[in-house]
Amino acid sequence: MASFPKDIQSAGIGAGKMRNALFTYFFLFLTSGQVECRVVHVSAGPLVRVEGQTATLSCSVSEYEGPREQDFEWKVLRGDQWLQVVSTFDLNYADRSLQDRMDSGDIIMERRGPASVVLQIHGLTPGDGTTYLCSTPSTDSVIKGNYEAEVKLTVIQDSLKVAPSVPPAVIPEGGPLELYCNASRDVSEQGYTHLSITWSVGRGAGPEDVMSFGPDGGVTVGVNYTQRYSAAGLRLDLQGGGVYGLVLTEVLPDDGGVYTCTAREWSREVGGAWQQILQRSAEIGEVKVTPTAQSLTVSVEDDDITLSMDDTLNLTCSVAIDYQRSLGLEVTWLVSPASGGGSAEPQVLARMTRDGVVKGVDSPVGFARVEAGSFRLLVQGVVQSDSGLYSCRVRAWIRRSGGEWYQAAQNTSDPVQVLVTMKEPDFKVMLLDGVTPQFSGDPTELECRVTGVSGLGAGRLGVSWLYAAATPGDVISAGSGSVVASLDGRGNLRAGDGYGERVGNGLLVLSRSEPDVFRLRLLRTQDSDMGAYSCAVTAWSPAQNGGWEKGKEVHSEPLNVFWTPK
């Protein structure tokens, strides 16, 4: 059925004339089957807006005849009276009660096209919550369609409150960040509106949305946070009572910035579309993230160390770092030769993975975690080749929520110099005559016996036999004379000057019958062999280059060997 303008309905027409008019309209309606009818559209209502905000009511007309540009009039229902608000063709159209708001610009109408306008009401008051009527004067050759449409506007109180909880000012990398925001509104409004919460962060280049919740109960994540959300590194914490939380399970250095919580109030329009009607933001606070690399310190709790052979090397690596609970520490002991001791490139002595598994360790090296942040290295029975510069390297790993690890920091302690020295071995030497010649050509055998040996460790003993020309009654001091022959720590035989041929012919023999007993045997003693004999025992120790170093030497007292020549 066609709708007739209210000015026609209320123009005071007589009953007879009204019946004639109605008949005429009805006849035109029946005979206009192929003629399109004018349609006036307004914003689909009812609309809900907030006190103090702006309401925008649209109105358009289509399927009309006449000029392309159409005129519009707005009226508002107050009580049971329709008050004129604004018209496109009558500047004095407004009711006197609305004139001040029209003059101040609180109420304006803007043309958005030849056949559309919007009515904007700024600074909404509770009294603005009513029904609005948009009408279009006819430019059609015949009356057809609808010439007016109504929309209901509800104005609710501005009761939206946003109160954030202040987060910690500084958070270590890998630690959790929890940002809570309390958003509430008057209970009476909850039937009209819904809330959404958005967390954003500013880092100087403008705010970036991290995550939003609502108004339809869904979660929207910022483009730079989708992967973390999928891996549960970013999640929503709904605690109820209007408390909304954002949780970053492991913060990264880039997560620092000024965080803001924004609450938006929404009205669901006809057709299901969401219309934002109010927004309120509150700064949560600035968060600084301490990079793990900045807080990681590594030290070896010892000064330079001097040890003797066979001692135990005991070093402790101390690790200090913020929020160690979320980290995996990979600890490696490195050793490099002291200055002048070969390649300076550190070598891996032992390594503990971030899972606590010790690798690359063979006896006598021990490596263990003593307590949180404390790792001990033990090397038992050190030798001189264990001398060098020892350092502790720590790599800090952080595990993301998705399970993958990333290296956050690495630091190496200052080196500690370890010097392993030979203990001064202690022993005594005694020379005994085993076989004494009676005549020239008889064999001679001397025995050099070592007693009271201590501090030799991995070292070995060698011997040198000495001869000094003498006559009976001469007093010869220990260590005097020339070398007859010698055995070094590895058992190598070396003949002294003038004795090479006899050694080569087997007429002069050096032997070791026990580790601490050496013998010199002359198979055919000559008259020139008469004199004073002594032995010198030398301690040999392993060298870093794999050889042997000559150490302490102890001489026996001389022993005279004489007989009566034929």
Coordinates of C-alpha atoms in Angstrom, one line a residue:
M1 CA 0.0 0.0 0.0
A2 CA 1.3 3.5 -0.8
S3 CA 2.3 5.8 2.1
F4 CA 1.1 9.4 2.0
P5 CA 3.0 12.4 3.2
K6 CA 2.0 13.6 6.7
D7 CA 1.3 17.2 5.3
I8 CA -1.4 15.8 3.1
Q9 CA -2.8 13.7 6.0
S10 CA -3.0 16.7 8.3
A11 CA -3.9 19.6 6.0
G12 CA -7.5 19.9 7.2
I13 CA -9.2 18.6 4.0
G14 CA -12.9 18.0 4.2
A15 CA -14.3 14.5 4.5
G16 CA -15.8 14.5 1.0
K17 CA -12.7 15.8 -0.6
M18 CA -10.6 13.3 1.4
R19 CA -12.7 10.4 0.0
N20 CA -12.2 11.8 -3.5
A21 CA -8.5 12.1 -3.0
L22 CA -8.3 8.6 -1.5
F23 CA -10.2 7.2 -4.5
T24 CA -7.9 9.1 -6.9
Y25 CA -4.7 7.7 -5.1
F26 CA -6.2 4.2 -5.1
F27 CA -7.0 4.4 -8.8
L28 CA -3.5 5.7 -9.6
F29 CA -2.0 2.9 -7.5
L30 CA -4.0 0.2 -9.4
T31 CA -3.1 1.7 -12.8
S32 CA 0.6 2.2 -12.2
G33 CA 1.7 -1.4 -12.6
Q34 CA 4.6 -0.6 -14.8
V35 CA 5.6 2.7 -13.0
E36 CA 8.3 2.4 -10.3
C37 CA 7.5 3.7 -6.9
R38 CA 9.6 6.3 -4.9
V39 CA 11.5 4.7 -2.0
V40 CA 12.9 6.6 1.0
H41 CA 15.7 4.8 3.0
V42 CA 17.0 5.7 6.4
S43 CA 19.6 4.1 8.6
A44 CA 18.5 0.7 9.7
G45 CA 17.4 1.0 13.3
P46 CA 17.1 1.0 16.1
L47 CA 20.4 2.8 16.5
V48 CA 22.3 3.0 19.8
R49 CA 24.7 5.8 20.5
V50 CA 26.5 7.2 23.6
E51 CA 25.8 10.4 25.4
G52 CA 28.3 13.1 24.3
Q53 CA 29.1 11.4 21.0
T54 CA 27.9 12.0 17.5
A55 CA 25.0 10.3 15.8
T56 CA 24.9 10.2 12.0
L57 CA 21.5 9.4 10.5
S58 CA 21.4 8.8 6.7
C59 CA 18.5 9.3 4.4
S60 CA 18.3 8.6 0.6
V61 CA 15.7 8.4 -2.0
S62 CA 15.5 6.3 -5.2
E63 CA 13.1 5.3 -7.9
Y64 CA 11.8 8.9 -8.2
E65 CA 10.8 11.2 -11.0
G66 CA 11.7 14.9 -11.4
P67 CA 14.9 16.7 -10.8
R68 CA 18.1 14.7 -10.2
E69 CA 18.7 16.6 -7.0
Q70 CA 16.0 15.9 -4.4
D71 CA 15.1 17.9 -1.3
F72 CA 14.9 16.4 2.2
E73 CA 13.3 17.4 5.6
W74 CA 14.0 16.0 9.0
K75 CA 11.7 15.9 12.0
V76 CA 12.1 14.7 15.5
L77 CA 9.4 13.2 17.8
R78 CA 9.2 14.9 21.2
G79 CA 6.5 13.5 23.4
D80 CA 3.6 13.2 20.9
Q81 CA 4.7 16.1 18.8
W82 CA 6.8 16.1 15.6
L83 CA 9.2 19.0 15.7
Q84 CA 10.8 20.3 12.5
V85 CA 14.6 20.0 12.5
V86 CA 16.2 20.9 9.2
S87 CA 15.3 21.2 5.5
T88 CA 17.4 21.5 2.3
F89 CA 15.2 24.2 0.9
D90 CA 13.8 26.1 3.9
L91 CA 16.5 27.8 6.0
N92 CA 13.9 28.8 8.6
Y93 CA 12.5 25.3 8.9
A94 CA 13.8 24.4 12.4
D95 CA 11.6 24.5 15.4
R96 CA 12.5 27.4 17.8
S97 CA 13.4 24.9 20.6
L98 CA 16.2 23.5 18.3
Q99 CA 17.4 26.8 16.8
D100 CA 20.3 27.3 19.3
R101 CA 21.7 23.8 18.5
M102 CA 21.3 24.5 14.8
D103 CA 23.2 27.8 15.1
S104 CA 26.0 26.2 17.2
G105 CA 26.5 23.4 14.7
D106 CA 25.5 20.7 17.1
I107 CA 22.8 19.7 14.6
I108 CA 23.7 19.8 10.9
M109 CA 22.5 18.2 7.7
E110 CA 25.0 17.5 4.9
R111 CA 24.3 16.5 1.4
R112 CA 26.2 13.4 0.4
G113 CA 24.8 13.2 -3.2
P114 CA 21.9 14.5 -5.3
A115 CA 19.6 12.0 -3.6
S116 CA 21.1 11.5 -0.2
V117 CA 21.8 13.4 3.0
V118 CA 23.0 12.8 6.6
L119 CA 21.7 14.3 9.7
Q120 CA 24.5 14.7 12.3
I121 CA 23.8 15.3 15.9
H122 CA 26.9 16.2 17.9
G123 CA 27.1 16.2 21.7
L124 CA 24.3 13.7 22.1
T125 CA 22.0 14.2 25.2
P126 CA 19.6 11.7 26.7
G127 CA 16.8 13.8 25.2
D128 CA 18.1 13.0 21.7
G129 CA 17.1 9.4 22.2
T130 CA 13.8 9.4 20.2
T131 CA 12.4 8.8 16.7
Y132 CA 13.5 10.8 13.7
L133 CA 11.6 11.1 10.4
C134 CA 13.1 11.9 7.0
S135 CA 10.7 13.0 4.3
T136 CA 11.1 14.0 0.6
P137 CA 8.7 16.4 -1.0
S138 CA 7.1 14.9 -4.1
T139 CA 8.5 15.6 -7.6
D140 CA 6.7 12.8 -9.2
S141 CA 4.0 13.1 -11.8
V142 CA 1.8 10.9 -9.7
I143 CA 2.0 10.0 -6.0
K144 CA 3.6 6.6 -5.7
G145 CA 5.8 4.8 -3.2
N146 CA 6.8 6.1 0.2
Y147 CA 7.8 9.6 0.9
E148 CA 9.1 9.3 4.4
A149 CA 10.9 6.8 6.7
E150 CA 11.5 6.7 10.5
V151 CA 14.6 5.6 12.5
K152 CA 14.7 5.2 16.3
L153 CA 17.8 6.4 18.1
T154 CA 18.6 5.3 21.7
V155 CA 21.1 7.4 23.6
I156 CA 22.8 5.6 26.5
Q157 CA 25.0 7.0 29.3
D158 CA 28.7 7.3 28.8
S159 CA 29.8 4.9 31.6
L160 CA 32.8 3.1 29.9
K161 CA 35.8 3.0 32.2
V162 CA 39.3 1.6 31.4
A163 CA 41.8 0.9 34.2
P164 CA 45.0 -0.9 33.4
S165 CA 47.3 -2.7 35.8
V166 CA 50.8 -1.4 35.9
P167 CA 53.3 -4.0 34.5
P168 CA 56.9 -4.4 35.7
A169 CA 59.1 -1.6 34.3
V170 CA 61.9 -4.0 33.3
I171 CA 61.6 -7.6 32.2
P172 CA 64.4 -10.0 31.2
E173 CA 64.5 -11.5 27.8
G174 CA 62.7 -14.8 27.9
G175 CA 60.5 -13.8 30.9
P176 CA 56.7 -13.5 30.7
L177 CA 54.9 -10.2 30.2
E178 CA 51.4 -10.0 31.5
L179 CA 49.3 -6.9 30.6
Y180 CA 45.9 -6.6 32.3
C181 CA 43.2 -4.1 31.6
N182 CA 39.8 -3.7 33.4
A183 CA 37.1 -2.4 31.1
S184 CA 33.5 -1.9 32.4
R185 CA 30.3 0.0 31.8
D186 CA 27.0 0.5 33.5
V187 CA 25.0 -2.8 33.8
S188 CA 21.9 -1.1 32.2
E189 CA 23.9 -0.7 29.0
Q190 CA 25.0 -4.3 28.6
G191 CA 21.8 -5.2 26.8
Y192 CA 22.5 -2.6 24.1
T193 CA 26.3 -2.8 23.6
H194 CA 29.3 -5.1 23.5
L195 CA 33.0 -4.4 24.3
S196 CA 36.2 -5.0 22.5
I197 CA 39.7 -4.7 24.0
T198 CA 42.8 -3.9 22.0
W199 CA 46.4 -3.9 23.2
S200 CA 48.9 -1.9 21.2
V201 CA 52.5 -0.9 21.6
G202 CA 54.3 2.3 20.6
R203 CA 58.0 2.3 19.7
G204 CA 58.4 5.8 18.3
A205 CA 57.0 5.1 14.8
G206 CA 53.3 5.0 15.9
P207 CA 51.3 2.4 17.7
E208 CA 51.1 -1.2 16.5
D209 CA 48.2 -3.4 17.4
V210 CA 49.3 -6.6 19.2
M211 CA 45.9 -8.3 19.8
S212 CA 42.2 -7.5 20.0
F213 CA 39.4 -9.4 21.6
G214 CA 35.7 -8.8 20.7
P215 CA 33.2 -7.5 20.2
D216 CA 31.9 -10.9 18.8
G217 CA 34.1 -13.0 21.1
G218 CA 36.8 -13.5 18.5
V219 CA 40.6 -12.8 18.7
T220 CA 42.4 -10.7 16.1
V221 CA 46.2 -10.6 16.1
G222 CA 48.6 -8.0 14.7
V223 CA 50.4 -9.0 11.5
N224 CA 53.8 -9.2 13.4
Y225 CA 52.4 -11.5 16.1
T226 CA 50.5 -14.2 14.1
Q227 CA 53.3 -16.8 14.4
R228 CA 53.7 -16.3 18.1
Y229 CA 50.0 -16.6 18.7
S230 CA 49.9 -19.8 16.7
A231 CA 52.7 -21.2 18.8
A232 CA 51.0 -20.1 22.1
G233 CA 53.7 -17.5 22.7
L234 CA 50.9 -14.9 22.8
R235 CA 47.6 -15.7 24.4
L236 CA 44.5 -14.1 25.9
D237 CA 43.7 -14.4 29.6
L238 CA 40.1 -13.7 30.5
Q239 CA 39.8 -13.5 34.2
G240 CA 36.1 -12.4 34.4
G241 CA 34.7 -9.3 36.1
G242 CA 35.8 -7.1 33.2
V243 CA 39.5 -8.1 33.5
Y244 CA 41.2 -8.8 30.2
G245 CA 44.8 -10.0 30.0
L246 CA 47.4 -10.3 27.3
V247 CA 50.3 -12.7 28.0
L248 CA 53.5 -12.9 26.1
T249 CA 55.1 -16.1 27.4
E250 CA 58.7 -15.2 26.4
V251 CA 59.5 -11.6 25.7
L252 CA 62.0 -10.6 23.1
P253 CA 64.2 -7.5 23.1
D254 CA 61.9 -6.0 20.4
D255 CA 58.9 -6.3 22.7
G256 CA 59.9 -3.2 24.7
G257 CA 57.8 -0.1 24.3
V258 CA 54.8 1.9 25.7
Y259 CA 51.7 -0.3 25.9
T260 CA 48.2 1.0 25.6
C261 CA 44.8 -0.6 26.3
T262 CA 41.9 0.6 24.2
A263 CA 38.3 -0.4 25.0
R264 CA 35.7 0.1 22.4
E265 CA 31.9 0.0 22.8
W266 CA 29.9 -1.5 19.9
S267 CA 26.3 -1.6 18.8
R268 CA 25.1 -4.4 16.6
E269 CA 23.1 -2.8 13.8
V270 CA 20.2 -4.4 11.8
G271 CA 21.8 -6.9 9.4
G272 CA 24.5 -7.9 11.9
A273 CA 27.0 -5.2 11.2
W274 CA 29.0 -3.9 14.2
Q275 CA 29.0 -0.1 14.7
Q276 CA 31.6 1.4 17.0
I277 CA 30.0 4.0 19.2
L278 CA 32.7 4.8 21.8
Q279 CA 36.4 4.4 22.3
R280 CA 38.5 5.0 25.4
S281 CA 42.2 4.3 25.8
A282 CA 44.5 4.2 28.8
E283 CA 48.3 3.9 28.8
I284 CA 49.4 0.7 30.6
G285 CA 53.0 1.8 30.9
E286 CA 56.5 1.5 29.4
V287 CA 58.1 -1.9 29.4
K288 CA 61.9 -2.3 28.9
V289 CA 63.3 -5.7 28.0
T290 CA 66.8 -6.5 29.3
P291 CA 68.5 -8.5 26.5
T292 CA 70.1 -11.7 27.8
A293 CA 73.4 -10.7 26.2
Q294 CA 73.4 -7.6 28.5
S295 CA 72.9 -9.5 31.7
L296 CA 75.0 -12.6 31.0
T297 CA 78.3 -12.7 33.0
V298 CA 80.7 -15.6 33.1
S299 CA 83.7 -16.0 35.4
V300 CA 86.0 -18.7 36.6
E301 CA 86.3 -18.4 40.4
D302 CA 90.0 -18.9 40.7
D303 CA 93.2 -16.8 40.2
D304 CA 96.1 -18.2 38.3
I305 CA 96.9 -21.7 39.6
T306 CA 100.2 -23.6 40.1
L307 CA 99.9 -27.3 40.6
S308 CA 102.4 -30.1 40.9
M309 CA 102.3 -33.3 38.9
D310 CA 99.6 -35.7 40.0
D311 CA 97.6 -32.9 41.7
T312 CA 93.9 -32.4 40.9
L313 CA 92.8 -29.3 38.9
N314 CA 89.5 -28.0 40.3
L315 CA 87.9 -25.0 38.4
T316 CA 84.4 -23.6 38.9
C317 CA 82.5 -21.6 36.2
S318 CA 80.0 -19.2 37.7
V319 CA 77.2 -17.9 35.5
A320 CA 75.0 -15.0 36.4
I321 CA 72.0 -14.1 34.3
D322 CA 68.5 -12.6 34.6
Y323 CA 65.6 -15.0 34.7
Q324 CA 67.7 -18.1 34.4
R325 CA 64.6 -20.3 34.9
S326 CA 63.6 -19.9 31.2
L327 CA 67.0 -20.5 29.8
G328 CA 69.0 -23.4 28.6
L329 CA 72.7 -23.0 29.3
E330 CA 75.4 -24.6 27.1
V331 CA 78.7 -24.6 29.0
T332 CA 82.0 -25.4 27.4
W333 CA 85.5 -25.6 29.0
L334 CA 88.2 -24.4 26.7
V335 CA 92.0 -24.7 27.1
S336 CA 94.8 -23.2 25.0
P337 CA 98.5 -23.5 25.6
A338 CA 100.2 -20.8 27.6
S339 CA 102.2 -18.2 25.7
G340 CA 104.8 -20.0 23.6
G341 CA 103.3 -23.4 24.1
G342 CA 102.0 -24.0 20.6
S343 CA 98.8 -23.0 18.8
A344 CA 96.9 -20.4 20.6
E345 CA 93.5 -21.6 19.2
P346 CA 91.4 -22.8 22.2
Q347 CA 90.5 -26.5 22.2
V348 CA 87.3 -27.9 23.6
L349 CA 88.1 -29.9 26.8
A350 CA 84.5 -30.7 27.9
R351 CA 81.0 -29.5 26.9
M352 CA 77.6 -29.7 28.6
T353 CA 74.6 -29.2 26.3
R354 CA 71.6 -27.0 27.2
D355 CA 69.9 -30.3 28.2
G356 CA 72.6 -31.1 30.8
V357 CA 74.3 -33.8 28.8
V358 CA 78.1 -33.9 29.2
K359 CA 80.0 -34.6 26.0
G360 CA 83.6 -35.1 24.9
V361 CA 84.8 -36.0 28.4
D362 CA 87.2 -38.9 29.1
S363 CA 88.8 -39.9 32.3
P364 CA 90.5 -38.3 34.2
V365 CA 88.4 -35.3 33.3
G366 CA 85.1 -34.7 35.2
F367 CA 82.4 -32.1 34.5
A368 CA 79.3 -31.5 36.5
R369 CA 76.7 -28.9 37.4
V370 CA 77.0 -28.2 41.1
E371 CA 74.0 -25.9 41.4
A372 CA 72.2 -23.3 39.4
G373 CA 74.7 -21.2 37.6
S374 CA 77.7 -23.2 38.9
F375 CA 79.7 -25.7 36.8
R376 CA 82.8 -27.6 38.0
L377 CA 85.7 -29.0 36.0
L378 CA 87.9 -31.6 37.6
V379 CA 91.1 -33.0 36.1
Q380 CA 92.8 -35.6 38.2
G381 CA 96.5 -36.5 38.1
V382 CA 97.5 -33.5 36.1
V383 CA 100.7 -33.6 34.1
Q384 CA 102.8 -30.8 32.7
S385 CA 100.9 -31.0 29.4
D386 CA 97.8 -29.9 31.2
S387 CA 99.3 -26.5 31.7
G388 CA 97.6 -23.7 29.7
L389 CA 94.9 -21.0 29.7
Y390 CA 91.5 -22.3 30.9
S391 CA 88.3 -20.4 30.1
C392 CA 84.5 -21.1 30.3
R393 CA 82.2 -20.3 27.4
V394 CA 78.5 -20.1 28.0
R395 CA 75.8 -19.9 25.4
A396 CA 72.3 -19.0 26.6
W397 CA 69.4 -20.5 24.7
I398 CA 65.7 -19.5 25.0
R399 CA 63.0 -22.0 24.1
R400 CA 60.0 -20.5 22.2
S401 CA 56.5 -21.7 22.9
G402 CA 56.5 -23.6 19.7
G403 CA 59.4 -25.7 21.0
E404 CA 62.3 -24.3 18.9
W405 CA 65.4 -22.9 20.6
Y406 CA 67.2 -19.7 19.6
Q407 CA 70.6 -18.5 20.9
A408 CA 70.1 -15.3 22.9
A409 CA 73.6 -14.7 24.1
Q410 CA 77.2 -15.9 24.4
N411 CA 80.0 -14.9 26.7
T412 CA 83.4 -16.3 27.6
S413 CA 85.2 -15.8 30.9
D414 CA 88.6 -14.3 31.3
P415 CA 91.2 -17.1 31.1
V416 CA 92.9 -18.6 34.1
Q417 CA 96.5 -19.7 33.8
V418 CA 97.2 -23.2 35.1
L419 CA 100.8 -24.2 35.5
V420 CA 101.7 -27.8 36.3
T421 CA 105.3 -28.2 37.6
M422 CA 107.4 -31.2 38.4
K423 CA 107.7 -31.9 42.0
E424 CA 111.3 -32.0 43.0
P425 CA 111.8 -35.8 43.2
D426 CA 113.6 -37.1 46.3
F427 CA 115.8 -40.1 46.2
K428 CA 119.3 -41.4 47.3
V429 CA 122.0 -43.1 45.3
M430 CA 124.4 -45.7 46.6
L431 CA 127.2 -47.4 44.6
L432 CA 128.1 -51.0 45.3
D433 CA 130.8 -53.3 43.9
G434 CA 129.2 -56.4 42.6
V435 CA 132.3 -58.1 41.0
T436 CA 135.8 -56.9 41.8
P437 CA 138.6 -57.8 39.4
Q438 CA 141.7 -59.5 40.8
F439 CA 143.8 -59.2 37.7
S440 CA 143.8 -57.5 34.4
G441 CA 141.2 -59.2 32.0
D442 CA 138.9 -60.0 34.9
P443 CA 135.3 -58.7 34.7
T444 CA 134.2 -55.7 36.8
E445 CA 130.6 -55.1 37.8
L446 CA 129.3 -52.1 39.7
E447 CA 125.7 -51.7 41.0
C448 CA 124.0 -48.2 41.3
R449 CA 121.1 -48.6 43.6
V450 CA 118.4 -45.8 44.0
T451 CA 116.5 -45.7 47.3
G452 CA 113.8 -43.6 49.0
V453 CA 112.2 -42.5 45.7
S454 CA 109.3 -40.0 46.0
G455 CA 107.7 -37.3 43.9
L456 CA 108.7 -39.0 40.6
G457 CA 105.1 -39.3 39.3
A458 CA 105.1 -40.2 35.6
G459 CA 108.8 -39.5 35.4
R460 CA 111.6 -41.9 34.9
L461 CA 115.1 -42.4 36.1
G462 CA 118.3 -42.4 34.0
V463 CA 121.9 -43.0 34.9
S464 CA 125.3 -41.8 33.9
W465 CA 128.5 -43.7 34.9
L466 CA 131.6 -41.6 35.6
Y467 CA 135.3 -42.5 35.8
A468 CA 138.1 -40.5 37.3
A469 CA 141.8 -41.6 37.1
A470 CA 143.2 -42.1 40.6
T471 CA 145.8 -44.0 42.6
P472 CA 145.2 -45.7 45.9
G473 CA 144.8 -43.2 48.7
D474 CA 143.5 -40.4 46.4
V475 CA 140.3 -38.6 47.6
I476 CA 138.0 -38.0 44.7
S477 CA 134.9 -35.8 45.1
A478 CA 131.4 -36.9 44.1
G479 CA 130.6 -36.0 40.5
S480 CA 134.2 -35.8 39.3
G481 CA 135.4 -37.5 36.2
S482 CA 134.3 -38.1 32.6
V483 CA 131.3 -40.0 31.4
V484 CA 131.8 -43.7 30.6
A485 CA 128.3 -44.2 29.3
S486 CA 124.7 -43.2 30.1
L487 CA 121.0 -44.3 29.8
D488 CA 118.4 -41.5 29.5
G489 CA 114.8 -41.6 30.7
R490 CA 113.7 -43.6 27.6
G491 CA 116.5 -46.1 27.9
N492 CA 118.7 -44.8 25.2
L493 CA 122.4 -45.7 25.6
R494 CA 125.1 -43.2 24.8
A495 CA 128.8 -44.0 25.1
G496 CA 131.2 -41.5 26.5
D497 CA 134.3 -40.3 24.6
G498 CA 136.8 -43.1 24.2
Y499 CA 134.3 -45.9 25.1
G500 CA 132.3 -46.2 21.9
E501 CA 134.3 -49.1 20.5
R502 CA 134.0 -51.1 23.7
V503 CA 130.3 -50.4 23.9
G504 CA 129.9 -51.4 20.3
N505 CA 131.9 -54.7 20.8
G506 CA 129.8 -55.5 23.9
L507 CA 132.8 -55.3 26.2
L508 CA 131.1 -52.5 28.1
V509 CA 127.5 -53.1 29.1
L510 CA 124.9 -50.8 30.9
S511 CA 121.7 -52.4 32.2
R512 CA 118.7 -51.8 34.4
S513 CA 117.9 -54.9 36.4
E514 CA 115.0 -53.2 38.3
P515 CA 113.4 -49.7 38.0
D516 CA 115.8 -48.4 40.6
V517 CA 118.9 -50.6 40.0
F518 CA 121.4 -49.9 37.3
R519 CA 124.6 -51.9 36.5
L520 CA 127.8 -51.2 34.7
R521 CA 129.8 -54.3 33.5
L522 CA 133.3 -54.3 32.1
L523 CA 133.9 -57.8 30.6
R524 CA 137.6 -57.4 30.3
T525 CA 139.0 -55.0 32.6
Q526 CA 142.2 -53.2 31.6
D527 CA 144.9 -51.7 33.7
S528 CA 143.8 -48.3 32.5
D529 CA 140.3 -48.9 34.0
M530 CA 141.7 -48.7 37.5
G531 CA 140.5 -45.5 39.3
A532 CA 137.4 -44.0 41.0
Y533 CA 133.9 -44.8 39.7
S534 CA 130.6 -43.1 40.5
C535 CA 127.1 -43.0 39.2
A536 CA 124.8 -40.0 38.7
V537 CA 121.0 -40.7 38.6
T538 CA 118.8 -38.2 36.8
A539 CA 115.0 -37.7 37.1
W540 CA 113.3 -37.3 33.7
S541 CA 109.7 -35.9 33.3
P542 CA 107.3 -35.7 30.3
A543 CA 107.4 -32.5 28.3
Q544 CA 104.5 -30.8 26.6
N545 CA 106.0 -31.5 23.2
G546 CA 105.9 -35.2 23.9
G547 CA 109.6 -35.5 24.8
W548 CA 111.3 -35.7 28.1
E549 CA 112.8 -33.0 30.3
K550 CA 115.9 -33.6 32.4
G551 CA 115.4 -32.8 36.1
K552 CA 117.1 -33.4 39.4
E553 CA 120.4 -35.3 39.4
V554 CA 121.9 -37.1 42.5
H555 CA 125.5 -38.4 42.6
S556 CA 126.8 -41.4 44.5
E557 CA 130.0 -41.4 46.5
P558 CA 133.0 -42.6 44.4
L559 CA 134.1 -46.2 44.6
N560 CA 137.7 -47.1 44.0
V561 CA 138.5 -50.1 41.7
F562 CA 142.1 -51.3 42.0
W563 CA 144.1 -54.5 41.6
T564 CA 147.7 -55.6 41.5
P565 CA 148.9 -55.6 37.9
K566 CA 150.7 -58.7 36.6

